[in-house]
Amino acid sequence: MNSYVKQTIDLIYDKYRTQPEFVQAVEEFLLSIEPVVAKHPEYEKYDLLMRLVMPERLFKFRVVWTDDEGKTHTNTGYRCQFNGAIGPYKGGLRFQKNVNESIIKFLAFEQIFKNALTGMPIGGGKGGSDFDPAGKSDAEIMRFCQSFMSALYRYIGPDIDVPAGDMGVSAREIGYLFGQYRRLKGNFENGVLTGKGLSYGGSLIRPEATGYGAVYYLQEVLKHENDTFVGKRIGVSGYGNVAWGIMKKAAELGAKVTYMSGPDGYIHDPDGIITKEKLDFILQMRRTDPVHCKPYADKFGCEFVEGKKFWGVKDVDIYMPAAVQNDVGFETAKKIAESGVKYYIEVANMPTTNDALTYLRSCDHMIVAPSKAVNAGGVGVSALEMSQNSERLSWTAEEVDKHLHRMMKNIHDESMKVAEEYGLGYDLVSGANIAGFLKVATAMMEQGLF
Ligand code: GLU
């Protein structure tokens, strides 16, 4: 292994011992870009890797809010402005009970290269809170968002840092966050947030963009393999916003999602989640109860397996983990490989542990695509929302979709090309890491030391 890469990994292990998710993301990344670092001795001279793995800044703040009974609660808020070399920091906010500094940093780190891959001028950031939105009333959500934004507003702006949604944060939360930002700043800078409602500058197709983008990317993978969507059965973990977009677009292109899962278990619908009725039902089910997918089985009379995941089933052609980080560990990866499935397309951020990912990539019969490329359509359309806001106009759904489609094809093709240049063959994981890295590294080297 290149000694500078090794030395940086050792340092990370030592320095960030208490941040396992962050160390995991950095190690996977550094191992991928090793052939590039080996070719560029100047990186070591200018300590590029250590500068790359240390955030430019990270805010951690207290968020105090009152529940409907008048009781006060205190949560921790975060915003990590990881790397701004190619544009304003950009990335979502995650509201989830388990959020901590390690999770925010891993997400922000992944975001840097994902954002670079989109080809849009956006740096990498991420934020959130350990606030648990489950079971909260609308008024409680509003008060929490207002308090969160009161702490954050002085650090963000359309040319500084542009947050958006992630788990636990969708258009409703973005609305409350924007309202508070506007109230505090006394101006209408709607480019400060993306994922907004259409009434105040949101972009068409933004809610569907991550799922649609994942399917467009997959389409390029299938093309490369002289394969098509026709009749393909897809297993998607999760049934949130992203999974929903996958179901809808896959159905449009002739494939069908036959497995989906939630925290309560998994659903097997061999006919596929392809009709408008089924897709609409999922939307409504998620709105009323975000932790149970069983109602789908009750409604459409299909199999529900409680408390289990479907990894390892043989009657799918494509696996798409689209739920949470580290969903697929080593034992699960073995089951997936043994099932004989060819395509493993990551969608959620870092859904695979490093040992599992290494194993899947080593299986000759499999093609593995990395989340930071596959799910980049979401933030890509966020960047298009920023463009529309700064132009003070809105594009049609067709225009946005056309840009998204092109973006996903470019990400696939560029990853493929750069991997080939480095003699790695059709290696989409290394290709994405290297392509993203080269854009950010070049900008950092050109901007001098800091
Ligand atoms: N949270 C999403 C992601 O993981 C979207 C971020 C954004 O739109 O800024 O990329």
Tab-separated table of C-alpha atoms and ligand atoms in Angstrom:
chain	number	residue	atom	x	y	z
A	1	MET	CA	0.000	0.000	0.000
A	2	ASN	CA	1.148	3.546	-0.692
A	3	SER	CA	2.876	4.769	2.471
A	4	TYR	CA	1.099	8.138	2.584
A	5	VAL	CA	-2.297	6.442	2.332
A	6	LYS	CA	-1.329	3.936	5.015
A	7	GLN	CA	-0.003	6.630	7.306
A	8	THR	CA	-3.213	8.640	6.901
A	9	ILE	CA	-5.414	5.614	7.642
A	10	ASP	CA	-3.353	4.860	10.775
A	11	LEU	CA	-3.702	8.451	11.879
A	12	ILE	CA	-7.453	8.404	11.344
A	13	TYR	CA	-7.829	5.224	13.371
A	14	ASP	CA	-5.903	6.817	16.186
A	15	LYS	CA	-7.397	10.302	16.079
A	16	TYR	CA	-11.049	9.352	15.522
A	17	ARG	CA	-11.263	6.175	17.600
A	18	THR	CA	-14.674	7.204	18.926
A	19	GLN	CA	-16.157	7.859	15.472
A	20	PRO	CA	-16.519	4.416	13.840
A	21	GLU	CA	-18.809	5.365	10.948
A	22	PHE	CA	-16.525	8.215	9.989
A	23	VAL	CA	-13.404	6.048	10.097
A	24	GLN	CA	-15.206	3.426	8.013
A	25	ALA	CA	-16.125	5.902	5.269
A	26	VAL	CA	-12.635	7.408	5.171
A	27	GLU	CA	-10.850	4.060	5.044
A	28	GLU	CA	-13.015	2.759	2.198
A	29	PHE	CA	-12.391	5.973	0.291
A	30	LEU	CA	-8.644	6.197	0.838
A	31	LEU	CA	-8.097	2.598	-0.224
A	32	SER	CA	-9.950	3.339	-3.466
A	33	ILE	CA	-7.910	6.404	-4.364
A	34	GLU	CA	-4.566	4.790	-3.549
A	35	PRO	CA	-3.475	4.426	-7.212
A	36	VAL	CA	-4.031	8.176	-7.725
A	37	VAL	CA	-2.086	9.135	-4.610
A	38	ALA	CA	0.757	6.853	-5.703
A	39	LYS	CA	0.976	8.840	-8.952
A	40	HIS	CA	0.999	12.247	-7.232
A	41	PRO	CA	3.834	12.633	-4.730
A	42	GLU	CA	2.970	16.344	-4.365
A	43	TYR	CA	-0.144	15.392	-2.379
A	44	GLU	CA	2.020	14.270	0.500
A	45	LYS	CA	4.154	17.384	0.407
A	46	TYR	CA	1.016	19.520	0.769
A	47	ASP	CA	-0.614	17.114	3.205
A	48	LEU	CA	-3.644	16.834	0.955
A	49	LEU	CA	-5.107	13.697	2.522
A	50	MET	CA	-5.110	14.964	6.078
A	51	ARG	CA	-6.639	18.229	4.878
A	52	LEU	CA	-9.235	16.218	3.012
A	53	VAL	CA	-10.308	14.153	5.998
A	54	MET	CA	-10.507	17.034	8.449
A	55	PRO	CA	-13.662	19.171	8.161
A	56	GLU	CA	-13.168	22.877	7.479
A	57	ARG	CA	-15.470	23.379	10.471
A	58	LEU	CA	-18.127	21.644	12.492
A	59	PHE	CA	-20.799	23.384	14.534
A	60	LYS	CA	-22.403	21.676	17.472
A	61	PHE	CA	-25.210	23.493	19.239
A	62	ARG	CA	-27.946	23.195	21.795
A	63	VAL	CA	-31.541	23.020	20.558
A	64	VAL	CA	-34.185	23.640	23.174
A	65	TRP	CA	-37.888	23.185	22.443
A	66	THR	CA	-41.139	22.736	24.278
A	67	ASP	CA	-43.567	19.859	23.723
A	68	ASP	CA	-47.361	20.118	23.624
A	69	GLU	CA	-47.593	19.415	27.356
A	70	GLY	CA	-45.330	22.369	28.089
A	71	LYS	CA	-42.309	20.229	28.975
A	72	THR	CA	-38.886	21.430	27.831
A	73	HIS	CA	-36.476	19.196	25.889
A	74	THR	CA	-32.844	19.732	24.998
A	75	ASN	CA	-31.263	18.160	21.912
A	76	THR	CA	-27.933	18.483	20.146
A	77	GLY	CA	-27.739	20.042	16.694
A	78	TYR	CA	-24.866	19.674	14.206
A	79	ARG	CA	-23.709	21.187	10.964
A	80	CYS	CA	-20.478	19.973	9.425
A	81	GLN	CA	-19.029	22.194	6.684
A	82	PHE	CA	-16.619	19.592	5.455
A	83	ASN	CA	-15.196	20.823	2.177
A	84	GLY	CA	-16.002	23.988	0.226
A	85	ALA	CA	-13.328	23.759	-2.486
A	86	ILE	CA	-15.728	23.494	-5.412
A	87	GLY	CA	-18.789	25.354	-4.132
A	88	PRO	CA	-20.907	26.312	-1.121
A	89	TYR	CA	-21.287	23.465	1.365
A	90	LYS	CA	-24.284	21.395	0.381
A	91	GLY	CA	-25.977	18.454	2.035
A	92	GLY	CA	-28.970	17.390	4.022
A	93	LEU	CA	-30.101	17.543	7.618
A	94	ARG	CA	-30.898	14.276	9.389
A	95	PHE	CA	-33.250	14.240	12.374
A	96	GLN	CA	-32.986	10.818	13.982
A	97	LYS	CA	-32.472	9.564	17.510
A	98	ASN	CA	-29.104	7.947	16.781
A	99	VAL	CA	-27.494	11.015	15.162
A	100	ASN	CA	-24.062	11.829	16.572
A	101	GLU	CA	-20.854	13.472	15.428
A	102	SER	CA	-19.550	10.309	13.771
A	103	ILE	CA	-22.682	9.873	11.668
A	104	ILE	CA	-22.793	13.522	10.635
A	105	LYS	CA	-19.112	13.429	9.671
A	106	PHE	CA	-19.379	10.234	7.639
A	107	LEU	CA	-22.362	11.643	5.782
A	108	ALA	CA	-20.628	14.966	5.166
A	109	PHE	CA	-17.485	13.200	3.965
A	110	GLU	CA	-19.417	11.051	1.479
A	111	GLN	CA	-21.298	14.149	0.398
A	112	ILE	CA	-18.108	15.908	-0.777
A	113	PHE	CA	-17.417	13.356	-3.497
A	114	LYS	CA	-21.045	12.655	-4.323
A	115	ASN	CA	-21.566	16.353	-4.921
A	116	ALA	CA	-18.412	16.603	-7.013
A	117	LEU	CA	-19.675	13.723	-9.170
A	118	THR	CA	-22.852	15.623	-10.046
A	119	GLY	CA	-20.708	18.093	-11.974
A	120	MET	CA	-22.471	20.946	-10.184
A	121	PRO	CA	-20.548	23.583	-8.164
A	122	ILE	CA	-21.360	22.334	-4.669
A	123	GLY	CA	-19.093	21.520	-1.729
A	124	GLY	CA	-19.849	18.909	0.900
A	125	GLY	CA	-21.669	19.317	4.210
A	126	LYS	CA	-24.228	17.640	6.419
A	127	GLY	CA	-26.089	18.342	9.612
A	128	GLY	CA	-28.875	17.210	11.816
A	129	SER	CA	-29.922	16.434	15.319
A	130	ASP	CA	-30.548	13.561	17.701
A	131	PHE	CA	-34.147	14.787	17.869
A	132	ASP	CA	-36.529	11.872	17.310
A	133	PRO	CA	-39.417	12.959	15.064
A	134	ALA	CA	-41.411	9.764	15.717
A	135	GLY	CA	-44.769	10.515	17.299
A	136	LYS	CA	-44.260	14.279	17.436
A	137	SER	CA	-47.131	16.587	16.600
A	138	ASP	CA	-46.926	19.089	13.814
A	139	ALA	CA	-46.638	21.936	16.322
A	140	GLU	CA	-43.765	20.170	18.103
A	141	ILE	CA	-41.958	19.651	14.801
A	142	MET	CA	-42.422	23.345	14.016
A	143	ARG	CA	-41.066	24.486	17.368
A	144	PHE	CA	-38.095	22.166	17.087
A	145	CYS	CA	-37.300	23.387	13.550
A	146	GLN	CA	-37.574	27.014	14.641
A	147	SER	CA	-35.196	26.463	17.513
A	148	PHE	CA	-32.780	24.519	15.314
A	149	MET	CA	-32.726	27.300	12.724
A	150	SER	CA	-32.280	29.992	15.381
A	151	ALA	CA	-28.957	28.374	16.188
A	152	LEU	CA	-27.951	27.651	12.597
A	153	TYR	CA	-29.030	30.679	10.565
A	154	ARG	CA	-25.886	32.758	11.128
A	155	TYR	CA	-23.695	30.059	9.588
A	156	ILE	CA	-25.568	29.357	6.374
A	157	GLY	CA	-26.604	31.250	3.215
A	158	PRO	CA	-27.113	30.710	-0.528
A	159	ASP	CA	-23.377	31.186	-1.191
A	160	ILE	CA	-22.166	29.753	2.112
A	161	ASP	CA	-23.934	26.538	3.025
A	162	VAL	CA	-27.227	25.198	1.696
A	163	PRO	CA	-28.900	22.512	3.821
A	164	ALA	CA	-31.683	20.229	2.586
A	165	GLY	CA	-33.543	17.169	3.801
A	166	ASP	CA	-32.388	13.718	4.765
A	167	MET	CA	-33.993	11.147	7.067
A	168	GLY	CA	-36.612	12.817	9.257
A	169	VAL	CA	-36.475	16.038	7.250
A	170	SER	CA	-38.750	16.528	4.258
A	171	ALA	CA	-40.731	19.392	2.728
A	172	ARG	CA	-42.668	20.057	5.938
A	173	GLU	CA	-39.512	20.529	8.043
A	174	ILE	CA	-37.804	22.520	5.277
A	175	GLY	CA	-40.822	24.839	5.280
A	176	TYR	CA	-40.562	25.532	9.009
A	177	LEU	CA	-36.789	25.921	8.766
A	178	PHE	CA	-37.103	28.387	5.903
A	179	GLY	CA	-39.846	30.349	7.661
A	180	GLN	CA	-37.598	30.826	10.667
A	181	TYR	CA	-34.585	31.760	8.525
A	182	ARG	CA	-36.628	34.393	6.717
A	183	ARG	CA	-38.010	35.720	9.992
A	184	LEU	CA	-34.550	36.080	11.501
A	185	LYS	CA	-32.773	37.456	8.432
A	186	GLY	CA	-35.607	39.680	7.238
A	187	ASN	CA	-35.025	38.777	3.593
A	188	PHE	CA	-36.212	36.284	1.019
A	189	GLU	CA	-33.090	34.252	0.326
A	190	ASN	CA	-34.779	31.047	-0.701
A	191	GLY	CA	-31.544	29.666	-2.158
A	192	VAL	CA	-30.476	28.955	1.431
A	193	LEU	CA	-32.339	25.630	1.542
A	194	THR	CA	-33.384	23.060	-1.040
A	195	GLY	CA	-36.200	20.568	-1.056
A	196	LYS	CA	-38.597	23.457	-0.540
A	197	GLY	CA	-42.314	23.447	-1.291
A	198	LEU	CA	-43.255	24.574	-4.799
A	199	SER	CA	-45.027	27.669	-3.449
A	200	TYR	CA	-41.777	29.335	-2.366
A	201	GLY	CA	-39.109	28.160	-4.801
A	202	GLY	CA	-38.920	24.370	-4.635
A	203	SER	CA	-38.054	22.429	-7.759
A	204	LEU	CA	-40.306	20.004	-9.565
A	205	ILE	CA	-38.956	16.426	-9.439
A	206	ARG	CA	-36.854	17.116	-6.302
A	207	PRO	CA	-38.888	14.692	-4.127
A	208	GLU	CA	-38.512	11.911	-6.702
A	209	ALA	CA	-34.969	12.761	-7.794
A	210	THR	CA	-32.937	10.366	-5.657
A	211	GLY	CA	-35.048	7.343	-6.600
A	212	TYR	CA	-35.370	8.296	-10.260
A	213	GLY	CA	-31.657	9.045	-10.441
A	214	ALA	CA	-30.810	5.637	-8.964
A	215	VAL	CA	-32.890	3.957	-11.658
A	216	TYR	CA	-31.295	6.066	-14.419
A	217	TYR	CA	-27.874	5.059	-13.135
A	218	LEU	CA	-28.923	1.403	-13.023
A	219	GLN	CA	-30.118	1.738	-16.605
A	220	GLU	CA	-26.554	2.601	-17.646
A	221	VAL	CA	-25.193	-0.401	-15.751
A	222	LEU	CA	-27.682	-2.674	-17.507
A	223	LYS	CA	-26.769	-1.161	-20.874
A	224	HIS	CA	-23.121	-1.837	-20.169
A	225	GLU	CA	-24.008	-5.482	-19.536
A	226	ASN	CA	-26.145	-5.682	-22.704
A	227	ASP	CA	-29.110	-6.169	-20.430
A	228	THR	CA	-32.458	-4.385	-20.063
A	229	PHE	CA	-35.079	-3.567	-17.444
A	230	VAL	CA	-37.713	-5.733	-19.052
A	231	GLY	CA	-39.062	-8.219	-16.519
A	232	LYS	CA	-36.369	-7.462	-13.935
A	233	ARG	CA	-37.378	-8.052	-10.315
A	234	ILE	CA	-35.913	-5.664	-7.771
A	235	GLY	CA	-35.577	-6.018	-4.008
A	236	VAL	CA	-35.478	-2.620	-2.293
A	237	SER	CA	-34.883	-2.270	1.419
A	238	GLY	CA	-36.852	0.627	2.821
A	239	TYR	CA	-40.087	2.185	1.590
A	240	GLY	CA	-39.324	5.849	2.169
A	241	ASN	CA	-39.088	8.660	-0.303
A	242	VAL	CA	-36.115	7.193	-2.158
A	243	ALA	CA	-37.466	3.634	-2.352
A	244	TRP	CA	-40.765	5.038	-3.610
A	245	GLY	CA	-39.040	6.888	-6.470
A	246	ILE	CA	-37.264	3.670	-7.432
A	247	MET	CA	-40.536	1.723	-7.474
A	248	LYS	CA	-42.246	4.299	-9.653
A	249	LYS	CA	-39.472	4.795	-12.191
A	250	ALA	CA	-38.593	1.082	-12.370
A	251	ALA	CA	-42.252	0.334	-13.173
A	252	GLU	CA	-42.250	2.979	-15.917
A	253	LEU	CA	-39.224	1.344	-17.497
A	254	GLY	CA	-40.609	-2.197	-17.481
A	255	ALA	CA	-39.099	-3.602	-14.276
A	256	LYS	CA	-40.856	-4.234	-10.943
A	257	VAL	CA	-40.005	-3.949	-7.287
A	258	THR	CA	-41.135	-7.233	-5.720
A	259	TYR	CA	-39.605	-6.903	-2.260
A	260	MET	CA	-39.552	-3.940	0.095
A	261	SER	CA	-38.913	-3.695	3.803
A	262	GLY	CA	-39.554	-1.519	6.818
A	263	PRO	CA	-38.475	-1.569	10.456
A	264	ASP	CA	-41.253	-4.113	11.159
A	265	GLY	CA	-40.332	-6.705	8.507
A	266	TYR	CA	-40.528	-7.237	4.761
A	267	ILE	CA	-43.163	-7.496	2.053
A	268	HIS	CA	-43.071	-9.844	-0.915
A	269	ASP	CA	-45.345	-8.812	-3.756
A	270	PRO	CA	-44.528	-11.047	-6.751
A	271	ASP	CA	-46.822	-9.000	-9.035
A	272	GLY	CA	-44.674	-5.965	-8.338
A	273	ILE	CA	-45.363	-2.573	-6.825
A	274	ILE	CA	-46.243	-1.118	-10.160
A	275	THR	CA	-49.793	0.209	-10.154
A	276	LYS	CA	-50.760	3.739	-9.252
A	277	GLU	CA	-52.988	2.366	-6.514
A	278	LYS	CA	-50.072	0.562	-4.846
A	279	LEU	CA	-47.679	3.485	-5.216
A	280	ASP	CA	-50.238	5.910	-3.792
A	281	PHE	CA	-50.954	3.552	-0.928
A	282	ILE	CA	-47.277	3.514	0.040
A	283	LEU	CA	-47.205	7.301	0.141
A	284	GLN	CA	-50.223	7.400	2.385
A	285	MET	CA	-48.976	4.532	4.593
A	286	ARG	CA	-45.703	6.336	5.137
A	287	ARG	CA	-47.443	9.556	6.068
A	288	THR	CA	-49.714	7.973	8.644
A	289	ASP	CA	-47.234	5.502	10.153
A	290	PRO	CA	-43.585	5.731	9.111
A	291	VAL	CA	-42.403	2.578	10.908
A	292	HIS	CA	-44.752	-0.147	9.670
A	293	CYS	CA	-45.002	-1.515	6.132
A	294	LYS	CA	-47.321	-4.410	7.084
A	295	PRO	CA	-50.488	-2.472	6.120
A	296	TYR	CA	-49.417	-2.895	2.484
A	297	ALA	CA	-49.554	-6.691	2.838
A	298	ASP	CA	-52.961	-6.491	4.526
A	299	LYS	CA	-54.334	-4.260	1.810
A	300	PHE	CA	-52.994	-6.120	-1.225
A	301	GLY	CA	-53.043	-9.659	0.171
A	302	CYS	CA	-49.369	-10.452	-0.147
A	303	GLU	CA	-46.788	-12.025	2.121
A	304	PHE	CA	-45.420	-10.120	5.132
A	305	VAL	CA	-42.523	-11.588	7.096
A	306	GLU	CA	-42.267	-10.003	10.493
A	307	GLY	CA	-38.965	-8.818	11.939
A	308	LYS	CA	-36.876	-10.141	9.028
A	309	LYS	CA	-34.995	-8.753	6.062
A	310	PHE	CA	-35.226	-10.317	2.629
A	311	TRP	CA	-31.494	-10.444	1.841
A	312	GLY	CA	-30.609	-13.775	0.283
A	313	VAL	CA	-33.904	-14.461	-1.507
A	314	LYS	CA	-33.270	-15.962	-4.939
A	315	ASP	CA	-36.248	-14.607	-6.866
A	316	VAL	CA	-34.831	-11.143	-7.584
A	317	ASP	CA	-32.416	-9.887	-10.224
A	318	ILE	CA	-31.293	-6.683	-8.540
A	319	TYR	CA	-30.703	-5.772	-4.908
A	320	MET	CA	-30.987	-2.128	-3.904
A	321	PRO	CA	-30.298	-1.382	-0.218
A	322	ALA	CA	-32.103	1.921	0.298
A	323	ALA	CA	-32.678	2.149	4.040
A	324	VAL	CA	-29.861	2.959	6.487
A	325	GLN	CA	-26.082	2.782	6.849
A	326	ASN	CA	-24.489	-0.594	7.568
A	327	ASP	CA	-27.647	-2.499	6.721
A	328	VAL	CA	-25.616	-5.180	4.944
A	329	GLY	CA	-22.844	-6.772	6.965
A	330	PHE	CA	-20.499	-9.611	6.052
A	331	GLU	CA	-22.875	-12.519	6.765
A	332	THR	CA	-25.670	-10.835	4.830
A	333	ALA	CA	-23.295	-10.139	1.949
A	334	LYS	CA	-22.477	-13.848	1.773
A	335	LYS	CA	-26.179	-14.672	1.548
A	336	ILE	CA	-26.632	-12.076	-1.169
A	337	ALA	CA	-23.741	-13.459	-3.204
A	338	GLU	CA	-24.971	-17.043	-2.733
A	339	SER	CA	-28.406	-16.083	-4.027
A	340	GLY	CA	-26.769	-15.726	-7.444
A	341	VAL	CA	-28.043	-12.181	-7.997
A	342	LYS	CA	-25.874	-10.169	-10.360
A	343	TYR	CA	-26.568	-6.546	-9.483
A	344	TYR	CA	-25.950	-5.000	-6.080
A	345	ILE	CA	-26.789	-1.309	-6.358
A	346	GLU	CA	-26.238	0.681	-3.163
A	347	VAL	CA	-28.699	3.512	-2.669
A	348	ALA	CA	-28.685	4.580	1.003
A	349	ASN	CA	-25.529	6.306	2.192
A	350	MET	CA	-22.929	3.619	3.121
A	351	PRO	CA	-25.445	0.742	3.393
A	352	THR	CA	-22.681	-1.859	3.304
A	353	THR	CA	-19.964	-2.457	5.904
A	354	ASN	CA	-16.431	-2.333	4.496
A	355	ASP	CA	-15.773	-6.076	4.849
A	356	ALA	CA	-19.103	-6.853	3.187
A	357	LEU	CA	-18.404	-4.437	0.354
A	358	THR	CA	-14.932	-5.880	-0.245
A	359	TYR	CA	-16.453	-9.353	-0.333
A	360	LEU	CA	-19.226	-8.443	-2.778
A	361	ARG	CA	-16.758	-6.671	-5.049
A	362	SER	CA	-14.581	-9.777	-5.092
A	363	CYS	CA	-17.431	-11.974	-6.385
A	364	ASP	CA	-16.898	-12.445	-10.112
A	365	HIS	CA	-20.572	-12.904	-10.900
A	366	MET	CA	-21.554	-9.586	-9.336
A	367	ILE	CA	-21.607	-5.937	-10.282
A	368	VAL	CA	-21.484	-3.510	-7.381
A	369	ALA	CA	-22.406	0.167	-7.677
A	370	PRO	CA	-21.630	2.647	-4.865
A	371	SER	CA	-24.176	4.860	-3.131
A	372	LYS	CA	-22.248	8.079	-3.573
A	373	ALA	CA	-22.771	7.719	-7.325
A	374	VAL	CA	-26.164	6.009	-7.356
A	375	ASN	CA	-27.950	8.422	-4.987
A	376	ALA	CA	-26.326	11.608	-6.308
A	377	GLY	CA	-29.452	12.568	-8.272
A	378	GLY	CA	-31.092	13.936	-5.131
A	379	VAL	CA	-28.432	16.480	-4.375
A	380	GLY	CA	-27.944	16.993	-8.117
A	381	VAL	CA	-31.515	18.244	-8.419
A	382	SER	CA	-30.985	20.288	-5.259
A	383	ALA	CA	-28.218	22.060	-7.153
A	384	LEU	CA	-30.678	22.614	-10.007
A	385	GLU	CA	-33.089	24.087	-7.459
A	386	MET	CA	-30.330	26.512	-6.433
A	387	SER	CA	-29.846	27.460	-10.099
A	388	GLN	CA	-33.571	28.105	-10.513
A	389	ASN	CA	-33.675	30.202	-7.325
A	390	SER	CA	-30.761	32.355	-8.421
A	391	GLU	CA	-32.332	32.826	-11.856
A	392	ARG	CA	-35.667	33.567	-10.131
A	393	LEU	CA	-37.593	31.201	-12.352
A	394	SER	CA	-38.767	27.605	-12.340
A	395	TRP	CA	-38.089	24.908	-14.852
A	396	THR	CA	-40.660	22.409	-16.072
A	397	ALA	CA	-40.652	18.850	-14.768
A	398	GLU	CA	-39.408	17.689	-18.184
A	399	GLU	CA	-36.455	20.065	-18.086
A	400	VAL	CA	-35.414	19.001	-14.597
A	401	ASP	CA	-35.832	15.321	-15.447
A	402	LYS	CA	-33.753	15.714	-18.593
A	403	HIS	CA	-30.908	17.300	-16.596
A	404	LEU	CA	-31.182	14.575	-13.952
A	405	HIS	CA	-31.055	11.827	-16.554
A	406	ARG	CA	-28.002	13.327	-18.193
A	407	MET	CA	-26.299	13.844	-14.842
A	408	MET	CA	-26.742	10.182	-13.867
A	409	LYS	CA	-25.473	8.949	-17.213
A	410	ASN	CA	-22.414	11.197	-16.874
A	411	ILE	CA	-21.701	9.948	-13.373
A	412	HIS	CA	-21.807	6.356	-14.554
A	413	ASP	CA	-19.738	7.006	-17.676
A	414	GLU	CA	-17.140	9.107	-15.901
A	415	SER	CA	-16.710	6.537	-13.125
A	416	MET	CA	-16.325	3.809	-15.725
A	417	LYS	CA	-13.831	5.797	-17.763
A	418	VAL	CA	-11.594	6.808	-14.875
A	419	ALA	CA	-11.520	3.243	-13.500
A	420	GLU	CA	-10.427	2.022	-16.919
A	421	GLU	CA	-7.724	4.683	-17.056
A	422	TYR	CA	-6.324	3.325	-13.827
A	423	GLY	CA	-6.418	-0.241	-15.171
A	424	LEU	CA	-9.207	-1.315	-12.805
A	425	GLY	CA	-11.716	-2.543	-15.387
A	426	TYR	CA	-15.444	-1.990	-14.835
A	427	ASP	CA	-15.019	-0.978	-11.208
A	428	LEU	CA	-17.767	1.516	-10.419
A	429	VAL	CA	-16.814	1.821	-6.741
A	430	SER	CA	-13.224	2.869	-7.310
A	431	GLY	CA	-14.233	4.834	-10.377
A	432	ALA	CA	-16.686	7.001	-8.422
A	433	ASN	CA	-14.242	7.577	-5.580
A	434	ILE	CA	-11.418	8.506	-7.933
A	435	ALA	CA	-13.524	10.725	-10.197
A	436	GLY	CA	-14.966	12.621	-7.204
A	437	PHE	CA	-11.577	12.887	-5.550
A	438	LEU	CA	-9.821	14.269	-8.646
A	439	LYS	CA	-12.263	17.184	-8.917
A	440	VAL	CA	-11.929	18.150	-5.266
A	441	ALA	CA	-8.176	17.543	-5.079
A	442	THR	CA	-7.503	19.684	-8.138
A	443	ALA	CA	-9.500	22.589	-6.674
A	444	MET	CA	-7.760	22.250	-3.305
A	445	MET	CA	-4.313	22.166	-4.848
A	446	GLU	CA	-5.095	25.245	-6.949
A	447	GLN	CA	-6.412	27.263	-3.992
A	448	GLY	CA	-3.239	27.139	-1.879
A	449	LEU	CA	-2.806	25.930	1.645
A	450	PHE	CA	-5.472	26.213	4.291
B	1	GLU	N1	-29.614	14.186	1.942
B	1	GLU	C1	-29.485	13.984	0.525
B	1	GLU	C2	-28.189	13.290	0.226
B	1	GLU	O1	-27.792	12.420	0.963
B	1	GLU	C3	-29.724	15.248	-0.250
B	1	GLU	C4	-28.857	16.394	0.078
B	1	GLU	C5	-29.205	17.693	-0.642
B	1	GLU	O2	-30.120	17.685	-1.439
B	1	GLU	O3	-28.514	18.675	-0.383
B	1	GLU	O4	-27.509	13.509	-0.754
